[in-house]
Coordinates of C-alpha atoms and ligand atoms in Angstrom, one line a residue:
X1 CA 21.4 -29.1 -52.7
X2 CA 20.4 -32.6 -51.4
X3 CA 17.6 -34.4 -53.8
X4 CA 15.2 -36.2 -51.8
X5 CA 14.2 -38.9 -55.1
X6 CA 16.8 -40.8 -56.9
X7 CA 16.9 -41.1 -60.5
X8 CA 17.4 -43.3 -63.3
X9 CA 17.8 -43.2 -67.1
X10 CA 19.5 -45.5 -69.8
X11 CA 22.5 -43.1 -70.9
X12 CA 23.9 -44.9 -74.2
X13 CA 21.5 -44.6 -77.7
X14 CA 18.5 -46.2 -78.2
X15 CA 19.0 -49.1 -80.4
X16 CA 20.7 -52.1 -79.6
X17 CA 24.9 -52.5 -79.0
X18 CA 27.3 -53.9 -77.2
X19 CA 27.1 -52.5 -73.9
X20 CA 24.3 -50.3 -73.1
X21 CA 24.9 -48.1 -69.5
X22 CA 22.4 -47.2 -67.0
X23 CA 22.5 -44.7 -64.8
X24 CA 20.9 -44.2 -61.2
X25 CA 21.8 -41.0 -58.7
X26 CA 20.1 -39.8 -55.3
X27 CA 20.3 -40.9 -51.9
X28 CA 18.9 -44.5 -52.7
X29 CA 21.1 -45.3 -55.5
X30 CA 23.8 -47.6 -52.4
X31 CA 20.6 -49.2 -50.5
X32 CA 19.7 -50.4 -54.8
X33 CA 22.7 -51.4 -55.8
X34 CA 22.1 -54.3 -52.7
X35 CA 18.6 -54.8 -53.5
X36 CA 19.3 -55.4 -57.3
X37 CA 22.6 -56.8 -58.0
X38 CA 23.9 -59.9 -56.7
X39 CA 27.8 -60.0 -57.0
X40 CA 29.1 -63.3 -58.2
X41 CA 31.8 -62.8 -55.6
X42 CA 30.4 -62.8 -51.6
X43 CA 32.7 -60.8 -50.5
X44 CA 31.6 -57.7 -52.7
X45 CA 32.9 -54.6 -50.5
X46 CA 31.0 -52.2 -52.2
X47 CA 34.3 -49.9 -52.2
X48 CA 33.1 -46.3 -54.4
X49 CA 34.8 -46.4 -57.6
X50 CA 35.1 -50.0 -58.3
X51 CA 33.4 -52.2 -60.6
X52 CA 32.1 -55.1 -59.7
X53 CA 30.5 -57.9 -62.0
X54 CA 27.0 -60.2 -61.1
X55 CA 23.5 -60.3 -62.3
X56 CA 21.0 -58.0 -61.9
X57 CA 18.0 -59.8 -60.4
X58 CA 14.2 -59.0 -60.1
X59 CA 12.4 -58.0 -57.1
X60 CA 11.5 -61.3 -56.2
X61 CA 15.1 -62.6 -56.8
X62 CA 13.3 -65.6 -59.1
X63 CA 14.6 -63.9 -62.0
X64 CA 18.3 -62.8 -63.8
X65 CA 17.6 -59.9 -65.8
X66 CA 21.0 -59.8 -67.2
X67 CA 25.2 -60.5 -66.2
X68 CA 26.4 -56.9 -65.7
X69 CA 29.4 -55.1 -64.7
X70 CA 28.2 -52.0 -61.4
X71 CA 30.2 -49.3 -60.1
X72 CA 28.6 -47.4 -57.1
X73 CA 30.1 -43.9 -57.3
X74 CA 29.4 -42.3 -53.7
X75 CA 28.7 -38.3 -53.5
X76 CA 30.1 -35.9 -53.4
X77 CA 32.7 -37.2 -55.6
X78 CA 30.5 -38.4 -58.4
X79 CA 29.7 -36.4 -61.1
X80 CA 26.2 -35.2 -59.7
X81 CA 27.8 -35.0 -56.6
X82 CA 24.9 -37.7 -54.9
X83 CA 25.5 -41.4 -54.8
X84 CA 25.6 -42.9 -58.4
X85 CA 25.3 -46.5 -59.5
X86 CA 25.9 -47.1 -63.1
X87 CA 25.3 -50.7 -64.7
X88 CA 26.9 -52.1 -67.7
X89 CA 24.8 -54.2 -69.3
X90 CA 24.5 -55.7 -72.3
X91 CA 23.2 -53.2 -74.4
X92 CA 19.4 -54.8 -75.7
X93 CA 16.5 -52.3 -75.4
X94 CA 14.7 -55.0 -74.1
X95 CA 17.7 -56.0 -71.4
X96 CA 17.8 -52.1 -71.0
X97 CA 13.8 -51.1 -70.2
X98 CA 13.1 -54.4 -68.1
X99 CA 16.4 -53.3 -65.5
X100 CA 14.7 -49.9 -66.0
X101 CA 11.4 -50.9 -64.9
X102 CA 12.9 -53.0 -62.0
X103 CA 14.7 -49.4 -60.9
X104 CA 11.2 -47.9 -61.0
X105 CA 9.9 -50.6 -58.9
X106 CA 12.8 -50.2 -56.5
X107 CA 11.9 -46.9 -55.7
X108 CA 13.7 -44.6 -58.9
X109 CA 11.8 -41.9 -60.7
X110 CA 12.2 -41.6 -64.4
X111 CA 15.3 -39.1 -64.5
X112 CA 13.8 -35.9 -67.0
X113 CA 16.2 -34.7 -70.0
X114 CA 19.3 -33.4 -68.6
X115 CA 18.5 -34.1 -65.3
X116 CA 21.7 -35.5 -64.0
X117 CA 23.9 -32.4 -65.4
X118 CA 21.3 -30.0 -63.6
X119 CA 22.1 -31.8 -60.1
X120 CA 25.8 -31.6 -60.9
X121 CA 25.3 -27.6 -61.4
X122 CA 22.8 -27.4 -58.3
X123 CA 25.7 -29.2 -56.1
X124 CA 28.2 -27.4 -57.4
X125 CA 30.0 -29.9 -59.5
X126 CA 29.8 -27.6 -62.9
X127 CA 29.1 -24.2 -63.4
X128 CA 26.4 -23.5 -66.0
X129 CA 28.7 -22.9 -69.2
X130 CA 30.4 -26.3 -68.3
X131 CA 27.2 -28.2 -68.6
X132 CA 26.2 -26.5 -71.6
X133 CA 29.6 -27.7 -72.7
X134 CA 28.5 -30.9 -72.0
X135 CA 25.5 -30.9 -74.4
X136 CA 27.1 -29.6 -77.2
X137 CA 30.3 -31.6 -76.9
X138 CA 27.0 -34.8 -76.9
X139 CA 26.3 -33.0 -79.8
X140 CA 29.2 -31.7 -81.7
X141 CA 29.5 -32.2 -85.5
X142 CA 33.2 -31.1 -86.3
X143 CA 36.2 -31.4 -84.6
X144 CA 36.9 -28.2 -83.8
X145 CA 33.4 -28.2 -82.6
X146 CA 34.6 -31.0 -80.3
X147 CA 37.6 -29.3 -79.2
X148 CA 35.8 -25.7 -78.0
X149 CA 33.3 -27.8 -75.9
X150 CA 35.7 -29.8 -74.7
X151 CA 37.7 -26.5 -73.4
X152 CA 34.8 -25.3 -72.0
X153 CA 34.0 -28.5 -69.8
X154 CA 37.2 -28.0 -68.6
X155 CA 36.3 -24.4 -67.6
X156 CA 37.9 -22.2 -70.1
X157 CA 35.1 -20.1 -70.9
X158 CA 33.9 -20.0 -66.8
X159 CA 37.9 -18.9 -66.0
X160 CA 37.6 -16.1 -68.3
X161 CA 34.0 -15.0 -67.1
X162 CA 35.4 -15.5 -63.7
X163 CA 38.9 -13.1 -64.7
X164 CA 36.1 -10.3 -66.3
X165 CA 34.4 -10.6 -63.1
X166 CA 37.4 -9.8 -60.9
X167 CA 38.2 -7.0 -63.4
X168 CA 34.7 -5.7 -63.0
X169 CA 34.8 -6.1 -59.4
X170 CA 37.9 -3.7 -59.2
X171 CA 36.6 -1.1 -61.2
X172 CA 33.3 -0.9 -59.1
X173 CA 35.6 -1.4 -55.9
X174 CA 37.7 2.1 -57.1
X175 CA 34.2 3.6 -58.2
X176 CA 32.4 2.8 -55.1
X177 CA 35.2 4.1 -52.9
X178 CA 35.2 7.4 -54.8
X179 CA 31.4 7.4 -53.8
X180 CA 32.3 6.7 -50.5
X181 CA 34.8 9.2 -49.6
X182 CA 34.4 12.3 -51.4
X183 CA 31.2 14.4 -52.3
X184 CA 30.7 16.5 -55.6
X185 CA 33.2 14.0 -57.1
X186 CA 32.9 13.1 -60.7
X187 CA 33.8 9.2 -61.9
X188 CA 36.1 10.3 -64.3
X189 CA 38.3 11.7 -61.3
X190 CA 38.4 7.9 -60.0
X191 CA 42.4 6.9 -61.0
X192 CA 43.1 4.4 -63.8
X193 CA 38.9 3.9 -64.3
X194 CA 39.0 4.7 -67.7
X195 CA 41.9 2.4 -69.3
X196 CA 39.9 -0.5 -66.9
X197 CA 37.1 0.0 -68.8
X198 CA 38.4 -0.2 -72.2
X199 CA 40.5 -3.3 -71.2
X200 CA 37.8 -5.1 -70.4
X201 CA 34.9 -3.8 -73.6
X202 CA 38.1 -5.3 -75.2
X203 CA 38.2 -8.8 -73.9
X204 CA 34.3 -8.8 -74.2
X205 CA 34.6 -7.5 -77.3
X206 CA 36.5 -10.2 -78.7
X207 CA 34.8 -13.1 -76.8
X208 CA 31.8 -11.8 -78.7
X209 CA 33.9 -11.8 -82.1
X210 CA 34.6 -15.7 -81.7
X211 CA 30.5 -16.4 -81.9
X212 CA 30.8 -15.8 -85.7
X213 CA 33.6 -18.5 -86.0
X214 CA 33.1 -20.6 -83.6
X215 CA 29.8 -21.0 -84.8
X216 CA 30.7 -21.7 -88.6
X217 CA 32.7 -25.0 -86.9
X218 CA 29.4 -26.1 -84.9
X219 CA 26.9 -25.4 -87.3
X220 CA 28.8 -25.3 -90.2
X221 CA 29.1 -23.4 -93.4
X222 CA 25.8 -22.9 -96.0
X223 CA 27.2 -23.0 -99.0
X224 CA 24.6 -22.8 -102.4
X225 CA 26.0 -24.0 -105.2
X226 CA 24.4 -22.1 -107.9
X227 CA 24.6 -21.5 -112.1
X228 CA 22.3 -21.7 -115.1
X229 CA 20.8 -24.8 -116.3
X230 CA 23.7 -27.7 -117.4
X231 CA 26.7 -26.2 -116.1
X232 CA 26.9 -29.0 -113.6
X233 CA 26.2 -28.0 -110.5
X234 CA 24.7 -31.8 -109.2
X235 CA 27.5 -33.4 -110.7
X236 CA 29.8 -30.6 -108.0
X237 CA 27.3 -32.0 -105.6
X238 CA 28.0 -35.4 -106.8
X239 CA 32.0 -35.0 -106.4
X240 CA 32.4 -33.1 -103.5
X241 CA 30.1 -35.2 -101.3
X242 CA 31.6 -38.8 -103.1
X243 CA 27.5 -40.0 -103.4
X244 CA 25.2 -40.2 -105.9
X245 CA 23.2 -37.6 -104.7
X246 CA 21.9 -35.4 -107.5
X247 CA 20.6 -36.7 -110.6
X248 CA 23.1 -35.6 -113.3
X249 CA 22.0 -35.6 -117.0
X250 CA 22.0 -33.8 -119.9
X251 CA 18.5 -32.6 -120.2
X252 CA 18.5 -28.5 -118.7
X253 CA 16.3 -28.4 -115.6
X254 CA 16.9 -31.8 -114.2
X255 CA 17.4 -30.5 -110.6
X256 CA 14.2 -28.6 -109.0
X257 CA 14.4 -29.2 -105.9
X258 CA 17.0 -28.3 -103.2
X259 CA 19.5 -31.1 -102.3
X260 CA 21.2 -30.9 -99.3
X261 CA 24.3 -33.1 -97.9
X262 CA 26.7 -32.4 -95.4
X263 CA 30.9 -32.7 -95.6
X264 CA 33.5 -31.5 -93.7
X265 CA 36.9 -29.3 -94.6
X266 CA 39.6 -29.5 -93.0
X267 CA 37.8 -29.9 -89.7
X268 CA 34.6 -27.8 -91.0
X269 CA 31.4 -29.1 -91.2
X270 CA 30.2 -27.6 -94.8
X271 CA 26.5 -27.5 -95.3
X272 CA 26.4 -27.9 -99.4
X273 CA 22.9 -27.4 -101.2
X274 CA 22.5 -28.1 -105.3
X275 CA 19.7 -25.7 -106.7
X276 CA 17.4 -26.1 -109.9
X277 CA 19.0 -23.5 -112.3
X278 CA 18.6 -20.0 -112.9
X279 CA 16.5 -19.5 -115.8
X280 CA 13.2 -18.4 -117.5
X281 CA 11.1 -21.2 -115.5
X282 CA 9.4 -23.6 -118.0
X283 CA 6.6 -24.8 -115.6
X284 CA 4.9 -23.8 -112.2
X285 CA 7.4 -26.7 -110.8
X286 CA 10.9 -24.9 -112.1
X287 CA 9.3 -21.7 -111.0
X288 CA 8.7 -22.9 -107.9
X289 CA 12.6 -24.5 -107.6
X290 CA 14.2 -21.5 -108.9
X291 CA 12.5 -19.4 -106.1
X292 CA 13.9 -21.4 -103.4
X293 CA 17.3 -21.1 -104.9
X294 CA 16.7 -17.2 -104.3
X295 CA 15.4 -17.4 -100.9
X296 CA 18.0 -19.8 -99.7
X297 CA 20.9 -18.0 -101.6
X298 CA 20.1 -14.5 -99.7
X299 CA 20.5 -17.2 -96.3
X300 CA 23.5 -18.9 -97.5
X301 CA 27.0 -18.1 -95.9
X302 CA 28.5 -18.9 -99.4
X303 CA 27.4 -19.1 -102.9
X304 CA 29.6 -21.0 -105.5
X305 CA 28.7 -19.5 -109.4
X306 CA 29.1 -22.1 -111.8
X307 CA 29.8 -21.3 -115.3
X308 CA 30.0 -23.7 -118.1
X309 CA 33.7 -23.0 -119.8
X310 CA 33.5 -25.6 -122.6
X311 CA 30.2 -23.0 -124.0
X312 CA 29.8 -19.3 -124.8
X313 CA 28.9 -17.0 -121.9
X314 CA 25.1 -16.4 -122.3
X315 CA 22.9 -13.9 -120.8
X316 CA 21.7 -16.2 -118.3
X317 CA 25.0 -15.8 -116.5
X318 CA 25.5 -12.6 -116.4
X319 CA 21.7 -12.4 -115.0
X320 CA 23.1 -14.3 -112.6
X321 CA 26.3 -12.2 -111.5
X322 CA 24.4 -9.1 -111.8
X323 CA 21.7 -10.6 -108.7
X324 CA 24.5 -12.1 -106.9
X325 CA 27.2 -9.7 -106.8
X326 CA 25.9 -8.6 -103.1
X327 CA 26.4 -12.3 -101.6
X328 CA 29.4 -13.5 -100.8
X329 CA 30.8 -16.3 -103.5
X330 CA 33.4 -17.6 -105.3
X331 CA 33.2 -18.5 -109.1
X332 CA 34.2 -22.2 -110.7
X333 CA 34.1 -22.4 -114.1
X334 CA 33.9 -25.9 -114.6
X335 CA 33.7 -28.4 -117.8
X336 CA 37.9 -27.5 -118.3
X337 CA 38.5 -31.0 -119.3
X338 CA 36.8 -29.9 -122.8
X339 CA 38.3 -27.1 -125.2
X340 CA 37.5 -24.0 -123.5
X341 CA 34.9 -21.6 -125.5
X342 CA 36.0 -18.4 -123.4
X343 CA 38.5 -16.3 -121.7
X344 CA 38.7 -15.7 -117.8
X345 CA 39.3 -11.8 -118.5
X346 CA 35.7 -12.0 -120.2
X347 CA 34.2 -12.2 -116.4
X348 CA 36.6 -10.5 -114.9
X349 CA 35.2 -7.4 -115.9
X350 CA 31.7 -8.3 -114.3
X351 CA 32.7 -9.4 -111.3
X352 CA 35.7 -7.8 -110.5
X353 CA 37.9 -8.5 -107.5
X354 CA 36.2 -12.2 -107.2
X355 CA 38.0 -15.5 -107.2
X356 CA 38.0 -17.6 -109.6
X357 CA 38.8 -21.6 -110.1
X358 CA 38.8 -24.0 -112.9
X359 CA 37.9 -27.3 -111.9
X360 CA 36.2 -30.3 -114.1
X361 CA 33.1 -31.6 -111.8
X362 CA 33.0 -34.4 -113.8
X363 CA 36.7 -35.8 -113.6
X364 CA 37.6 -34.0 -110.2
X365 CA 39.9 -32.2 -111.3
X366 CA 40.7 -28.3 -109.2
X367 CA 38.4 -30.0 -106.5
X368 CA 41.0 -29.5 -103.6
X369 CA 41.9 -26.4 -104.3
X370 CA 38.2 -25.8 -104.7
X371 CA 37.5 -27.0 -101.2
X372 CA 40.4 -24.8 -99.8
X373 CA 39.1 -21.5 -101.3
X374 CA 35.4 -22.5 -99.7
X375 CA 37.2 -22.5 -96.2
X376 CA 39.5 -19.5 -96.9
X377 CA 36.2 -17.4 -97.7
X378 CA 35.7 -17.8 -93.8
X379 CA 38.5 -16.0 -92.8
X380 CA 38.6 -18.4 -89.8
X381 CA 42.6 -19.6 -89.9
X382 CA 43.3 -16.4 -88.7
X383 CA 41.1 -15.6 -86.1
X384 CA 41.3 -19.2 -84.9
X385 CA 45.0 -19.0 -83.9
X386 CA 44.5 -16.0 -81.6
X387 CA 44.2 -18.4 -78.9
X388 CA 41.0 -16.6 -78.0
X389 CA 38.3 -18.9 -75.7
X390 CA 35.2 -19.0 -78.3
X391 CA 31.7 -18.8 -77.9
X392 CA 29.5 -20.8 -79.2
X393 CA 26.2 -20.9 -77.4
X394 CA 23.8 -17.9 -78.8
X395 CA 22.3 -17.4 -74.2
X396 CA 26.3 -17.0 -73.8
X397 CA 26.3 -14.0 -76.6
X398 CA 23.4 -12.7 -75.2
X399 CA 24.4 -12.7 -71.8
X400 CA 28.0 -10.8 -73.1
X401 CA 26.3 -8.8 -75.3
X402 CA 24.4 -6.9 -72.8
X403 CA 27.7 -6.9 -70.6
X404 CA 28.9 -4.8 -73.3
X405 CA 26.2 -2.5 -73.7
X406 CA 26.5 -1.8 -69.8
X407 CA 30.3 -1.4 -70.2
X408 CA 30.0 1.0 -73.1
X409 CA 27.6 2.9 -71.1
X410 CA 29.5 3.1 -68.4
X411 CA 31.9 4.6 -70.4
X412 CA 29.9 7.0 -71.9
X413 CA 28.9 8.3 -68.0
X414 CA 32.6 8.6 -67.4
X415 CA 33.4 10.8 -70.3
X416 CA 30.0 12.8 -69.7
X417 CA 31.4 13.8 -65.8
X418 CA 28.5 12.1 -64.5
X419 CA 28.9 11.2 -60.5
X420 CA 29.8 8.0 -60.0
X421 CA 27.1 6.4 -59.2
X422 CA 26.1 6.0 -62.8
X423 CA 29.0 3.9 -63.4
X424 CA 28.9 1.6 -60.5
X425 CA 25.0 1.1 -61.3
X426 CA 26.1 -0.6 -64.8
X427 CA 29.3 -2.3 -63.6
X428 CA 26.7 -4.2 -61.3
X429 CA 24.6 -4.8 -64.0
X430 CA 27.4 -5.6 -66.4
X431 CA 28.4 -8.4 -63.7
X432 CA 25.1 -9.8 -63.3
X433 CA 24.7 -10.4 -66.7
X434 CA 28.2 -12.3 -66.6
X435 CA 26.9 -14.1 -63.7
X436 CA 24.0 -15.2 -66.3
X437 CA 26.7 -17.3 -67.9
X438 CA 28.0 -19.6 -65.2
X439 CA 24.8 -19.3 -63.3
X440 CA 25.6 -17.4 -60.4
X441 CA 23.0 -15.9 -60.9
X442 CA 19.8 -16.9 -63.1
X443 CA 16.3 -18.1 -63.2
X444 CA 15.3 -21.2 -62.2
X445 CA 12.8 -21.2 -65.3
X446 CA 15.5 -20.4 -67.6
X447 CA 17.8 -22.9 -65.9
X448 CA 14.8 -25.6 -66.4
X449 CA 14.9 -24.5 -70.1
X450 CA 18.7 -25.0 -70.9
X451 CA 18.6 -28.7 -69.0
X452 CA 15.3 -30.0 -70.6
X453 CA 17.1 -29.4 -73.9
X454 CA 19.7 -31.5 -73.2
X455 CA 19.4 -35.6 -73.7
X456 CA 17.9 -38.5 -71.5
X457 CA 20.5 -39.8 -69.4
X458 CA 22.7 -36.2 -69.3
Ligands
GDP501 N1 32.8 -32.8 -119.9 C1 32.2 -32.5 -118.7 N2 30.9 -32.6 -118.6 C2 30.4 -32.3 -117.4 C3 31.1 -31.8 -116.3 N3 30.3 -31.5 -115.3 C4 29.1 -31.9 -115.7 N4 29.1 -32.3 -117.0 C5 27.9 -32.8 -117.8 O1 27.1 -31.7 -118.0 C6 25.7 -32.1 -118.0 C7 24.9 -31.4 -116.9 O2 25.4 -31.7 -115.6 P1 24.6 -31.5 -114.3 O3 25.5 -31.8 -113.2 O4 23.3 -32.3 -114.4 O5 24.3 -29.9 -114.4 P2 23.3 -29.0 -113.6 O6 22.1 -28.9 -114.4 O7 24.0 -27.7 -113.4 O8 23.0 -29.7 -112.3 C8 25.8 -33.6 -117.7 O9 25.7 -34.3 -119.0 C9 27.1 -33.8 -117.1 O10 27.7 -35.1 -117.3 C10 32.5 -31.7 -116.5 O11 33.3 -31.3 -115.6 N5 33.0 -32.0 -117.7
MG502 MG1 21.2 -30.3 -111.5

């Protein structure tokens, strides 16, 4: 695809820092490199690839707009696969928006979120799943979360698709052929089909599995941290995150609304929220607190029980084991650093088969091993070390998804004796929708979608 308009963007944050970086791609980004820069060497050769230091200069050459470092990147080896110039200059919004507006009146358009990424897919430079990589590598919180998008911009994920594909192709290939060459045929008679197919519901199968995971490490784990009045569930808050985040007193009901704060362990990002406690509300405002601790609790990946171990188990608690025992939790009974007014076999019996931690919120003590149980409850070590390429992009487990709903169909037609053009109708569609995924084959409205969510200047 060859863009007729060039554009331009600042790439690097608003805000002000050391360097801020510009970016300009099309077919007019060589003939504005020489209206706007003027080298502070004359012999400036204007090799691709090379930086190159000067001033960028107005229109009217009256005026330096800043000293700047340039590198003209010519297509197709640039990363949108046009000419590129990118300009290093100091990095002032004010520096920034007047080279900006100078580009503008050289001729650039305003480049529109994601714009550059979208030329590199439309020449061929990425497949769609590597560009999607790109955003959420941009965007990545953990790093794990780092690492998968990283692999993916490296064309993990498209390999894979691309080996699926080859597998599908075959089977249809054998199917087809069978079609071909011999009437009254059924597609179970086609040799090896059947072991094909499960092969590959397996690998899409476990593609799909990674989402789950691979999510937890992008968009981290919702825990609630949750208990009766006292127990010290903002002073858990308090520890875990190392801030002063919750007010911590004495007085039952101090928390009633929902404070949220983010940490990671051991490379997940862990999404903690400190409730009001669960009691017999006091006022409309504790009513309303404690009702958002139930609708966030049934949403949470995680509840943590605390119970108070320095004071007799009260009704309140078991209230609270008896609502909860459907979730998934973990109970820490907490306040160990004082004489302890109860035995652990006293809950055992209500919530059998949980796990259990002693830990003093207030002095930190049982804190690690605390943390360790919260990423244990994930499951995640396991499944991470299967070496498996993870999805984490929800199009991506759509797109699979209904690749394995054709797949399983298409075992189901086999096994039924159908002819076999049933089969080879939902192979096709199966590939399509794998096609979905790199972008072989998609919309151009939902292609506009993906890019206009990335940022200005990807
Ligand atoms: N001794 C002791 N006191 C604690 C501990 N954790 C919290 N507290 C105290 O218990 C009271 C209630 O704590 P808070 O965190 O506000 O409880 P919440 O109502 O569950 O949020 C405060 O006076 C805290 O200082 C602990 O581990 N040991
Ligand atoms: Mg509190």
């Amino acid at each position: 695809m060859r863009s007729h308009d060039t554009i331009a963007a600042i790439a690097t944050p608003s805000g002000t820092g050391g360097v801020g970086i510009i970016r300009i791609s099309g077919p007019a980004a060589g003939k504005i490199a020489h209206q706007i820069f003027l080298p502070k060497r004359t012999n400036c050769s204007w090799e691709s690839h090379h930086l190159y230091h000067g001033d960028i200069i107005s229109a009217d050459g009256r005026i330096i707009l800043d000293e700047v470092l340039v590198a003209l990147m010519l297509g197709p080896h640039s990363f949108t696969g046009e000419d590129i110039l990118e300009i290093n200059c100091h990095g002032s919004p004010l520096i920034m928006q007047a080279i900006l507006s100078e580009l503008v009146q050289s001729g650039c358009r305003l480049a529109r979120p994601g714009e550059f990424s979208q030329r590199a897919f439309l020449n061929g430079r990425l497949d769609l799943s590597q560009a999607e990589a790109l955003a959420s590598l941009v965007a990545a919180r953990s790093e794990t979360a780092c690492a998968i998008g990283l692999a993916h911009l490296k064309g993990a994920l498209g390999r894979e698709i691309e080996s699926l594909r080859l597998e599908l192709i075959e089977a249809l290939a054998l199917t087809e052929a069978s079609i071909d060459f011999t009437e009254d045929l059924a597609a179970r008679d086609t040799p090896g089909i059947l072991p094909r197919i499960d092969a590959i519901s397996e690998r899409l199968r476990l593609l799909l599995d990674s989402y789950q995971v691979a999510k937890l490490y992008t968009e981290g784990l919702n825990v609630v941290i949750t208990g009766k009045p006292n127990v010290g569930k903002s002073s858990l808050l308090n520890t875990l995150t190392g801030k002063k985040r919750a007010i911590v007193t004495d007085i039952p009901g101090t928390t009633r609304d929902f404070i949220t704060d983010q940490i990671n362990i051991r490379g997940m990002p862990v999404n903690l929220a400190d409730t009001a406690g669960i009691r017999k509300p006091q006022d409309m405002i504790e009513k309303a607190g404690i009702d958002l601790v139930w609708e966030n609790l049934a949403k949470a990946d995680l509840a943590i029980i605390i119970l108070d171990g320095s004071h007799p188990l009260t009704r309140e608690d078991t209230e609270i084991f008896a609502a909860i025992a459907t979730n998934n939790y973990l109970v820490a009974i907490n306040k160990t650093d004082l004489p302890s007014a109860w035995e652990i076999n006293e809950i055992n019996q209500l919530l059998p088969g949980s796990k259990i931690l002693k830990i003093s919120a207030k002095f930190g003590t049982g804190i690690d091993e605390l943390k360790n149980a919260i990423v244990d409850n994930t499951g995640t070590d396991k499944k991470e070390s299967t070496g498996v390429v993870m999805i984490t992009n929800m199009r991506h487990k759509l797109a699979l998804e209904k690749a394995l709903s054709n797949i399983q169909s298409v075992k189901e037609n086999i096994v039924a004796g159908m002819s076999p053009e049933f089969p080879a109708f939902d192979l096709r569609e199966a590939l399509d929708n794998l096609d979905e995924i790199t972008g072989k084959k998609i919309d151009d409205e939902i292609l506009d979608k993906i890019f206009s969510s990335f940022c200005i200047g990807k």
